[in-house]
XYZ file of C-alpha atoms in Angstrom:
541
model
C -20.633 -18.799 17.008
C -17.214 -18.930 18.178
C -14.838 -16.018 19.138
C -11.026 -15.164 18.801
C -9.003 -12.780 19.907
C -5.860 -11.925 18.592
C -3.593 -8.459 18.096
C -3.253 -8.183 14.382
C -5.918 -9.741 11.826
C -5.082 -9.914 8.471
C -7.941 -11.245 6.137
C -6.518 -12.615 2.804
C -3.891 -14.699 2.223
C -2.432 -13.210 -0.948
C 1.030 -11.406 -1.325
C 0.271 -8.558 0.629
C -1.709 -10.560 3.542
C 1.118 -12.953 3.656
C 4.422 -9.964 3.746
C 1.697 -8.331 6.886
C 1.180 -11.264 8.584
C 5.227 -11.756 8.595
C 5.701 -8.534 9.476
C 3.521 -8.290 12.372
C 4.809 -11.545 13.500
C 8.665 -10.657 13.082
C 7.940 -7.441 15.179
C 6.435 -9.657 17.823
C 2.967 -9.527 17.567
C 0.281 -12.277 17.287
C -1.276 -12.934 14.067
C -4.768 -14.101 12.288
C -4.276 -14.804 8.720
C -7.133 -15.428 7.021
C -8.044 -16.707 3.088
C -10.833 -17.897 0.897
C -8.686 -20.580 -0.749
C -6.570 -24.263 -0.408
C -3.390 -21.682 -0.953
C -1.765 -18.663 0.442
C 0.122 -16.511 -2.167
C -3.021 -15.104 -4.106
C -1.549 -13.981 -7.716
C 1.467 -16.074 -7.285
C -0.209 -19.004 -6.255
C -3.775 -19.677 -6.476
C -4.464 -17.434 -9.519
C -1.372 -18.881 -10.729
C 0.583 -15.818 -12.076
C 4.276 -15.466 -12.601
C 5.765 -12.582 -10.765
C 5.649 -9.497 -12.891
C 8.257 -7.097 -11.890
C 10.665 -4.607 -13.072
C 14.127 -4.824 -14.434
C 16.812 -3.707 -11.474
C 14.217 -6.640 -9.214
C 17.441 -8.588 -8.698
C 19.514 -5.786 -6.479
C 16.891 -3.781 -5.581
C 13.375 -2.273 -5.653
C 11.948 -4.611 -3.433
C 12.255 -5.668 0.450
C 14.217 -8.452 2.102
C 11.363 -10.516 2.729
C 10.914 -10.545 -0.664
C 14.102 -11.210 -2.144
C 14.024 -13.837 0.751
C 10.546 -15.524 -0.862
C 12.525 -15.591 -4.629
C 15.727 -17.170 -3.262
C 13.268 -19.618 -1.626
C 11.970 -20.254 -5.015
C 15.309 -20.727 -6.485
C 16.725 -22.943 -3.684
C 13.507 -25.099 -3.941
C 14.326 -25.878 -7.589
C 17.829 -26.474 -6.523
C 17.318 -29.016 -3.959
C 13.894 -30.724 -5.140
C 14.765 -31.598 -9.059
C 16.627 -33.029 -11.012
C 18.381 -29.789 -12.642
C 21.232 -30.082 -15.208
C 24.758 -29.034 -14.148
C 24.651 -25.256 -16.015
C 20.830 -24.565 -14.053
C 21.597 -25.929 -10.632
C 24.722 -23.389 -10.645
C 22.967 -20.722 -12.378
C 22.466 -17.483 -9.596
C 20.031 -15.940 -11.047
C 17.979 -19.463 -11.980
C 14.667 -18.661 -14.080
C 12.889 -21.929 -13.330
C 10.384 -21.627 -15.861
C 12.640 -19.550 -18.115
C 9.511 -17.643 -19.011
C 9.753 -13.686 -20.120
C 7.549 -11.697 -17.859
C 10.282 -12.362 -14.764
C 13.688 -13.632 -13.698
C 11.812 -16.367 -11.736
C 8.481 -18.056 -13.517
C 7.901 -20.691 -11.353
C 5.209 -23.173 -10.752
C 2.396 -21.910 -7.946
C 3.027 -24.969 -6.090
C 6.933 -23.910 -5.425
C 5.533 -20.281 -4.513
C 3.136 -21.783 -1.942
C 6.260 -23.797 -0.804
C 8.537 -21.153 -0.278
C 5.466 -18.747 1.565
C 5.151 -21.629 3.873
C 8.950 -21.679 4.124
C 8.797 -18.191 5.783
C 6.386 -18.371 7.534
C 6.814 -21.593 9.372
C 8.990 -20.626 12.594
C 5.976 -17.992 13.374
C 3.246 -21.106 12.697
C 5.313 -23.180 15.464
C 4.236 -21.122 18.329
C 0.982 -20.128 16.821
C 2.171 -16.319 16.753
C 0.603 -16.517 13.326
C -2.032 -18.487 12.730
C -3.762 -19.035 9.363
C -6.833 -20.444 8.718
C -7.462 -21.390 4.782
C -10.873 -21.784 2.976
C -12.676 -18.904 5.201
C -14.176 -16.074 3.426
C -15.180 -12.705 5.500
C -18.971 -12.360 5.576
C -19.477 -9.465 8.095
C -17.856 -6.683 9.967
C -19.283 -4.736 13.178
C -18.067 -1.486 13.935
C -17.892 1.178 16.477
C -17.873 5.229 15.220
C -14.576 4.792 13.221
C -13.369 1.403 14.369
C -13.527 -2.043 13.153
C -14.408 -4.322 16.389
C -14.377 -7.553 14.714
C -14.922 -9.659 11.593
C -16.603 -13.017 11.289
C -15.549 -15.274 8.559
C -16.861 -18.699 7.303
C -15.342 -21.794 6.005
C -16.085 -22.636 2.735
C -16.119 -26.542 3.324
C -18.084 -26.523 6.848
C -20.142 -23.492 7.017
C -18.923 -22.666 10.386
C -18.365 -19.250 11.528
C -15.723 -17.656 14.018
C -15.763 -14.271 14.827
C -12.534 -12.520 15.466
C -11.531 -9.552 17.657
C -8.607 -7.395 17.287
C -7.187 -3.577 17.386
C -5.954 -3.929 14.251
C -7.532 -5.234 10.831
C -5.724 -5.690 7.928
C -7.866 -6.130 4.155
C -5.661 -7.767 2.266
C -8.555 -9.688 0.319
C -8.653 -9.735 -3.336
C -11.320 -7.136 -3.834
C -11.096 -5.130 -0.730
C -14.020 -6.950 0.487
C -13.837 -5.256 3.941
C -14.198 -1.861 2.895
C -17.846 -2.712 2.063
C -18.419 -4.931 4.910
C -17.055 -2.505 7.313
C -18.570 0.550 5.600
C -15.356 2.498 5.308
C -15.129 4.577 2.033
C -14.120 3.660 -1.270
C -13.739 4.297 -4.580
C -14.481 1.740 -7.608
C -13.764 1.672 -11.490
C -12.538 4.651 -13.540
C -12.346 8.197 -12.212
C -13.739 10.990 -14.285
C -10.667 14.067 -15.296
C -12.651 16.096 -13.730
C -12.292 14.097 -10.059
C -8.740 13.639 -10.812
C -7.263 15.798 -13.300
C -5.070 12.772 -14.674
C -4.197 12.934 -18.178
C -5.899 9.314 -18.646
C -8.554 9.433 -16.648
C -11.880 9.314 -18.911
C -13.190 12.562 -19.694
C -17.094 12.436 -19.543
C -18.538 11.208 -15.523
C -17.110 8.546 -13.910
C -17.357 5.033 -14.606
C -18.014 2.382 -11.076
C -18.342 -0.310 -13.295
C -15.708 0.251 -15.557
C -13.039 -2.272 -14.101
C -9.965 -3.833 -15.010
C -10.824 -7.166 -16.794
C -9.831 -10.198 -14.224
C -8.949 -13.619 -16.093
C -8.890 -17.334 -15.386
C -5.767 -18.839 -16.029
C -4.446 -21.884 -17.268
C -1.381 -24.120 -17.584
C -0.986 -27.311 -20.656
C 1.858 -28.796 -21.775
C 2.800 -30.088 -25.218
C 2.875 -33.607 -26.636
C 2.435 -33.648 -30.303
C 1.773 -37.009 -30.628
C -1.064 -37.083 -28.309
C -4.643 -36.073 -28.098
C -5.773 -34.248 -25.028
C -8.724 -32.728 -26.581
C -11.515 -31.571 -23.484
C -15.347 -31.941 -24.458
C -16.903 -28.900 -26.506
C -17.523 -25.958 -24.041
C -21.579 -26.249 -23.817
C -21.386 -22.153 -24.724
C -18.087 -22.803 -27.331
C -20.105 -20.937 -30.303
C -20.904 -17.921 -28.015
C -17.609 -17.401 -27.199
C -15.853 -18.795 -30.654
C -17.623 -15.552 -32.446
C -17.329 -13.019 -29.400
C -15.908 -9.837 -30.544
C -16.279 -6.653 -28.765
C -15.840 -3.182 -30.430
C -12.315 -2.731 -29.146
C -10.986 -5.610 -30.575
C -10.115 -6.477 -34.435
C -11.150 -9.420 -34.705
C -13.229 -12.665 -32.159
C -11.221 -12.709 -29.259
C -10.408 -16.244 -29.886
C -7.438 -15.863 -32.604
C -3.716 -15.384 -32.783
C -4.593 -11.698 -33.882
C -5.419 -9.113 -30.871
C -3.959 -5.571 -29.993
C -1.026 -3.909 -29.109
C -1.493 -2.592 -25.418
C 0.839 0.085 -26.069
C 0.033 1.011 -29.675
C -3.690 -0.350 -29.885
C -2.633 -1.535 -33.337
C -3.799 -5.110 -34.470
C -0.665 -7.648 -34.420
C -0.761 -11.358 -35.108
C 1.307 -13.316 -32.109
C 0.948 -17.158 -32.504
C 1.387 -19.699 -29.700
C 4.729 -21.226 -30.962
C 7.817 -18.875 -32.761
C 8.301 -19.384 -36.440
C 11.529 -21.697 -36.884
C 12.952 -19.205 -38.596
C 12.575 -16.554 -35.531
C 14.936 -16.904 -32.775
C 12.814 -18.741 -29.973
C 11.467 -17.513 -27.320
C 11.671 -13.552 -28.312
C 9.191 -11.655 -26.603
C 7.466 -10.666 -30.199
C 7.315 -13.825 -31.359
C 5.018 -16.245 -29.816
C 2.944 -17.216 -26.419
C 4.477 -20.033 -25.136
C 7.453 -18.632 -23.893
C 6.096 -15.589 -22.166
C 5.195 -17.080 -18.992
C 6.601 -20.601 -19.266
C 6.653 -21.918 -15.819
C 8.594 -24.783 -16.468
C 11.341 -25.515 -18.914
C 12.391 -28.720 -19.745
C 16.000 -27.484 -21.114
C 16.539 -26.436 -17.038
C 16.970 -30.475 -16.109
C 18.795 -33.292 -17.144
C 18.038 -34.596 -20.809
C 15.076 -36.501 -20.951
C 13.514 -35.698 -17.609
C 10.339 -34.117 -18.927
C 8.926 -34.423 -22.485
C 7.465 -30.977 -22.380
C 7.428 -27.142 -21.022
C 4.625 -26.153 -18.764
C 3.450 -22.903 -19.703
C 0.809 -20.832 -17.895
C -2.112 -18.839 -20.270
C -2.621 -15.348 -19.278
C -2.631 -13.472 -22.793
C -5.870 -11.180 -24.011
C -7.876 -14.020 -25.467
C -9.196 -14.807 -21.675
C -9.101 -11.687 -20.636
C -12.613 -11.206 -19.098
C -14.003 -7.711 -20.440
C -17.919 -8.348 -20.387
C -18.760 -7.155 -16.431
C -17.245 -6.371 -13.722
C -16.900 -7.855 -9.795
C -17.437 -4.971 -7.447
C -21.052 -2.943 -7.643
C -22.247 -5.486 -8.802
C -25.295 -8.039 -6.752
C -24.177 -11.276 -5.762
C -26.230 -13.187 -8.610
C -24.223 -10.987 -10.652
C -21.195 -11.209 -9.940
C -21.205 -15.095 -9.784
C -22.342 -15.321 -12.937
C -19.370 -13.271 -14.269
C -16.656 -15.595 -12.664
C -18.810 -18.792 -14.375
C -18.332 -17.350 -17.764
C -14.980 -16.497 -17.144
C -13.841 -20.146 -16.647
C -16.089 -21.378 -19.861
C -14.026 -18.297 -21.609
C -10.819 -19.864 -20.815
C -12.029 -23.635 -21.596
C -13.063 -22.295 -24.881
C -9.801 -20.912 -25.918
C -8.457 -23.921 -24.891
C -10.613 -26.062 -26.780
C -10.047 -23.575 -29.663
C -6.679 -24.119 -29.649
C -7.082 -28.198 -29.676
C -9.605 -27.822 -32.241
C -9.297 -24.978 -34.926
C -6.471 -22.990 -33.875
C -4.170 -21.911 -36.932
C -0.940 -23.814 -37.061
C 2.655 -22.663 -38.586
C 2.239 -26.009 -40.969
C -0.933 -25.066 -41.812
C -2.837 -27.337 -40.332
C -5.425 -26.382 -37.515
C -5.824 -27.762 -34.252
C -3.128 -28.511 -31.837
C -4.905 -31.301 -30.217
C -1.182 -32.478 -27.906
C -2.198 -29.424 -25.989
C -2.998 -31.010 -22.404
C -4.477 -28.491 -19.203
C -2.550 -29.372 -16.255
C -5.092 -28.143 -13.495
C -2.754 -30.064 -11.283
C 0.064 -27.892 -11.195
C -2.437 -25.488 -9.995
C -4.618 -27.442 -7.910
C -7.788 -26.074 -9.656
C -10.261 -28.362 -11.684
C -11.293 -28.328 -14.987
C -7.314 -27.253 -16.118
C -8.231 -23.870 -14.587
C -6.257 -22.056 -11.570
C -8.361 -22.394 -8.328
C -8.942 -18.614 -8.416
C -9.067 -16.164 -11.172
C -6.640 -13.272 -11.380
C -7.996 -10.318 -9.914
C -6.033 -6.721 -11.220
C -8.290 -4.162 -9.771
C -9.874 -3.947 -6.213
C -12.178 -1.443 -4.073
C -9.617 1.475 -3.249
C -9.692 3.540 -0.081
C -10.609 6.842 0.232
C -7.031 7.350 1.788
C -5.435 10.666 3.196
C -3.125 10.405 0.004
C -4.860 9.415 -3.527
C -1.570 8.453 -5.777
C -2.189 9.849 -8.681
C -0.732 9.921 -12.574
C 0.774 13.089 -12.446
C 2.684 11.787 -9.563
C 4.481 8.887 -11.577
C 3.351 8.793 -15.030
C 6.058 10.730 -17.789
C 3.865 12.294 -19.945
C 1.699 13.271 -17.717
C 4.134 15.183 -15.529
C 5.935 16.699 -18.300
C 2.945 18.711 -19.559
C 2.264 19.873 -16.378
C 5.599 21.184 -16.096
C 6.507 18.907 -13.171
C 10.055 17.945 -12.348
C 11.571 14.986 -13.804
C 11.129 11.812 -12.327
C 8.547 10.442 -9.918
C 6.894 12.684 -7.252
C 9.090 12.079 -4.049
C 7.076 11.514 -0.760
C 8.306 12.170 2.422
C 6.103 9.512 3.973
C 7.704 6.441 1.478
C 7.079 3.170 3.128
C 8.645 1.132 -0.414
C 8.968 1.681 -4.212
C 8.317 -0.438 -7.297
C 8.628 0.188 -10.656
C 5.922 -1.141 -13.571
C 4.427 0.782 -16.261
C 1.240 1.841 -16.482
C -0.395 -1.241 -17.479
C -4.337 -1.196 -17.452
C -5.914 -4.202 -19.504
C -8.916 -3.530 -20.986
C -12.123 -3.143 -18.798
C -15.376 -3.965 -18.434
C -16.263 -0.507 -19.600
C -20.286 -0.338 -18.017
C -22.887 0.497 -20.392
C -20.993 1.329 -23.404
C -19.173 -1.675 -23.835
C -15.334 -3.108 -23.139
C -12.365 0.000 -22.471
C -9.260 -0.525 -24.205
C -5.746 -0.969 -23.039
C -4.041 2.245 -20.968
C -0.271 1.003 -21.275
C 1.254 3.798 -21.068
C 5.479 4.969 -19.756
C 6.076 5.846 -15.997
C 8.886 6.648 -13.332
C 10.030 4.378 -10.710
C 7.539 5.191 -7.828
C 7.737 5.450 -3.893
C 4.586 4.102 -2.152
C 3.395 7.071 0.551
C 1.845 6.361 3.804
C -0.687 8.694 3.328
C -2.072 5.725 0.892
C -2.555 3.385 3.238
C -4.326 5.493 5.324
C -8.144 5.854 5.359
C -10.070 9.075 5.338
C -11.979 8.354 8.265
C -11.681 4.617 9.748
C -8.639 4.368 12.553
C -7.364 1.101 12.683
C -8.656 -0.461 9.676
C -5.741 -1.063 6.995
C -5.605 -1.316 3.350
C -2.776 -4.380 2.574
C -3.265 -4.817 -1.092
C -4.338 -3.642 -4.277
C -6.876 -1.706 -2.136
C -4.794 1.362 -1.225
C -5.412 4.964 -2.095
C -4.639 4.834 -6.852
C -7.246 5.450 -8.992
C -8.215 3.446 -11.563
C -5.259 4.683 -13.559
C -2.569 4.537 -11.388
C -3.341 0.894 -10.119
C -2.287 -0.227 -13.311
C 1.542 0.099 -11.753
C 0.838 -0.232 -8.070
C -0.916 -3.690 -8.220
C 1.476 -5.966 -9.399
C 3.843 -8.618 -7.212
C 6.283 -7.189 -5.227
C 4.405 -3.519 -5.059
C 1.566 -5.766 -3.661
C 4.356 -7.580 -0.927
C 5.630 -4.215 0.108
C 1.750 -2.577 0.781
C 1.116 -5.539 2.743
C 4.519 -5.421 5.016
C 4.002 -2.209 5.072
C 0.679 -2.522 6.797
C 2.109 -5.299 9.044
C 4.995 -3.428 10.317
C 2.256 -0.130 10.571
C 0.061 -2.587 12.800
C 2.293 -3.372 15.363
C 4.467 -0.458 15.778
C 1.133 1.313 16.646
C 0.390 -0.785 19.248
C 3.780 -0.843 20.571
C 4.149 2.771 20.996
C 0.370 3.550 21.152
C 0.317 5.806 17.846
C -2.658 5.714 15.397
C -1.563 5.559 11.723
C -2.862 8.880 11.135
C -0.318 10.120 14.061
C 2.667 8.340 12.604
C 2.025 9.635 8.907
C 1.427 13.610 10.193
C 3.685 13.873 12.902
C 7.811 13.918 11.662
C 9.178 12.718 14.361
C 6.974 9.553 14.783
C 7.302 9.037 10.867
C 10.988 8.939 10.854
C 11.191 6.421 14.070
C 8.685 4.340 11.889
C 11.033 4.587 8.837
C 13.722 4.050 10.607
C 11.988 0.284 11.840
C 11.408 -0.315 8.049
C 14.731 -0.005 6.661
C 16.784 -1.376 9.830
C 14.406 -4.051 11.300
C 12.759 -5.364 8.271
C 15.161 -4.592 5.330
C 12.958 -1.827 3.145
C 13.897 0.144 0.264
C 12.246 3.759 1.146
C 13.818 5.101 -1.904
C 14.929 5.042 -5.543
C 18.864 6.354 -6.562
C 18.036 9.680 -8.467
C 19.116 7.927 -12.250
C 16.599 5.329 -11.243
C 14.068 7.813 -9.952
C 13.864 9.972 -13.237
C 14.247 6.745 -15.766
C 11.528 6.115 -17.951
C 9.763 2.239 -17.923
């Protein structure tokens, strides 16, 4: 088995592994990145997502870094297609002109523009990332993590790395339980949290976040791209669970806010005004539109499926045995086929036909097979057992009006970012009793705290992800895009100030003056936003 040494090791290429490998690298240190899949960028990329993100994203509420990765995005389009006049001049160009962000884009440009920044660090090898290797084991010594060995997926080959820092930035927090360090899965009880949410009979490991396997098609009415019959089609063409109106394969699901039944078809009515957010699918998080380039240049939109009907609500990924959990991700993709051969096949249409058999899966704009991404879309990870849990009384309204709490979002002195999203849990995979329902619920503009990113007990092992100190509640706002690239920075930047001035994390958090010297690096150095202006701060998302 072979062994490397390095400074900072970051394992998982996602958002947050890729803003703390840049991080660490821009502050001068030397850099393992390490991911499971072809592409870095995680839920922008390989799970093929859309940045979600809040409204003010465009002058603030994020770091450079990341307003750097989105202009990348832009200038991509700008310099790669053939735009028309009004889109190539546009500032603010949505590529995709989808709804869920000011720049849908295809995953491909997003793995572009990552390997855009990170490039002049890949020249000297100060980072270097190795793609297709999954961890498989951690050692450790008292409350240190001494190395991690991962293994490529194609060869089987395993290298062992070294180094005083480790960053999880995987998908699932998959070093917590390889390293031993503790953590929390699934939904909270009230009683363990006193959130207004949480459930209020014992907590629920198993009850996760569902995780779903996206898709992109395009549209050609005049063709036939119908895929063969899922082998499990009638399973899934009559599932229902209890939370849901009607089979989960229909234009008629719920209201994540109101729970109330609602009928949302893929295409607007001509007599709606196209592309409103209530009126149909397609336009939600269209990743490319045709109207962007010259006339002619492309026959259809590309838009990418991440709506309800393949959300994934019947187990969960994490406390779960191996057997398990594969089995879970298998049905997941047959889910997604199904809807998309329900859609081809019986799907209600506006005329009144059924079918809409022009519907063609373009697995390569995502470099995944079957018409599916290459990874699914993971919303809720193992969470440390930090020095900080964020909770919902410290950013959700309602929660912290009726316990008399001051308007607005708690402040932290220890901020290391903000974001802004609501409180947006899809429904889970419940455990024993079946499915949870949607928790979509109003919150404040929120500062991310140290004390979050700092474990309990372990020293130099780092959360960079959706695997910080939330509950099951509160991840709902802390886990999407650009809250996921600050995290990640965050832990970078943490990384190799400590070994610069020979701090811990848990020293910088509790003692002032090292915190404010490691602010002060943040917002001069690397371009961070520690906090939100006050009308910001008490608005209501």
């Amino acid at each position: 088995m072979t062994v490397q040494e390095t400074e900072v090791l970051v394992v998982g290429g996602g958002l947050g592994g890729v803003a703390a490998a840049l991080a660490a690298a821009r502050l001068g240190r030397r850099v393992v990145l390490t991911e499971e899949s072809p592409w870095l960028g995680g839920q922008m990329t390989s799970q093929a997502v859309p940045p979600d993100e809040h409204p003010w994203i465009e002058s603030q509420g994020a770091t450079r870094s990341y307003r750097r990765l989105r202009q990348n995005i832009r200038d991509y389009y700008r310099r790669t297609y053939d735009l028309s006049d009004d889109a190539r001049v546009a500032p603010l160009l949505n590529p995709g002109g989808g709804l869920v962000s000011a720049v849908c884009h295809e995953p491909r440009v997003g793995v572009a523009a990552i390997e855009e920044l990170l490039a002049p660090h890949r020249a000297d090898a100060r980072v270097l990332v190795l793609t297709g290797h999954e961890p498989v084991a951690a050692e450790t010594d008292g409350d240190r993590v001494t190395a991690v060995t991962v293994r490529s997926r194609e060869s089987g080959e395993r290298l062992t790395i070294t180094a005083p820092y480790v960053l999880d930035a995987t998908e699932l927090g998959d070093l917590l339980e390889l390293a031993g360090v503790e953590h929390v899965t699934g939904a909270e009880s009230r009683a363990q949290t006193d959130e207004l949410h949480a459930l209020e009979g014992p907590a629920k490991p198993l009850d996760q976040q569902s995780f779903t396997w996206c898709f992109a098609m395009d549209h050609h009415p005049d063709g036939d791209f119908t895929i063969d019959r899922p082998a499990d089609y009638a399973f899934w063409r009559g599932y229902q669970p209890d939370i849901w109106p009607v089979p989960l394969l229909s234009w008629e699901d719920v209201h994540p806010r109101t729970l109330a039944r609602r009928h949302r078809p893929i295409f607007a009515h001509p007599d709606s005004p196209r592309g409103h957010v209530a009126d149909d699918w397609w336009n939600y998080r269209r990743i490319l539109s045709a109207a962007h380039h010259v006339p002619g240049r492309y026959a259809s939109d590309i838009t990418l499926v991440n709506w309800p009907q393949i959300d994934y609500m019947a187990g969960p990924l994490t406390g779960v045995d191996e057997r398990t959990r594969a089995g879970h991700l298998e049905a997941s993709r047959r889910q997604s086929l199904s809807f998309l051969y329900w859609m081809q096949t019986e799907a209600p249409r506006l005329d009144g036909g059924t079918g809409y058999r022009g519907l063609r899966p373009r697995g390569d704009a995502l470099g995944g097979g079957d018409g599916l991404a290459m990874r699914p879309y993971i919303r809720e990870s193992r969470r440390i057992r930090a020095e900080l849990t964020v909770l919902e009384q410290h950013v959700g309204v309602e929660a912290r009006e009726k316990a008399g709490l001051p308007a607005g979002s708690e402040v932290f002195a220890d901020s290391v970012g903000v974001g802004a999203y609501r409180i947006d849990l899809h429904p889970g995979s419940g455990g024993p009793d079946g499915p949870s329902t949607y928790i979509d619920i109003a919150d404040h503009p929120f500062q991310i705290p140290l004390g979050a990113l700092i474990p309990q007990r372990v020293e130099n092992l780092l959360p960079a992800g959706k695997n910080i100190g939330t509950t099951h509640v509160t991840n709902g706002c802390y886990r999407l895009h650009p809250v996921e690239w600050n995290i990640g920075e965050a832990a970078g930047a943490l990384a190799a100030h400590c070994l610069d001035t020979g701090s811990t994390p848990r020293a910088v958090r509790n003692d002032p003056a090292r915190l404010e010297t490691f602010q002060q690096l943040l917002t001069t150095a690397l371009g961070f936003q520690l906090h939100w202006p006050e009308h910001l701060r008490t608005a209501a998302l």
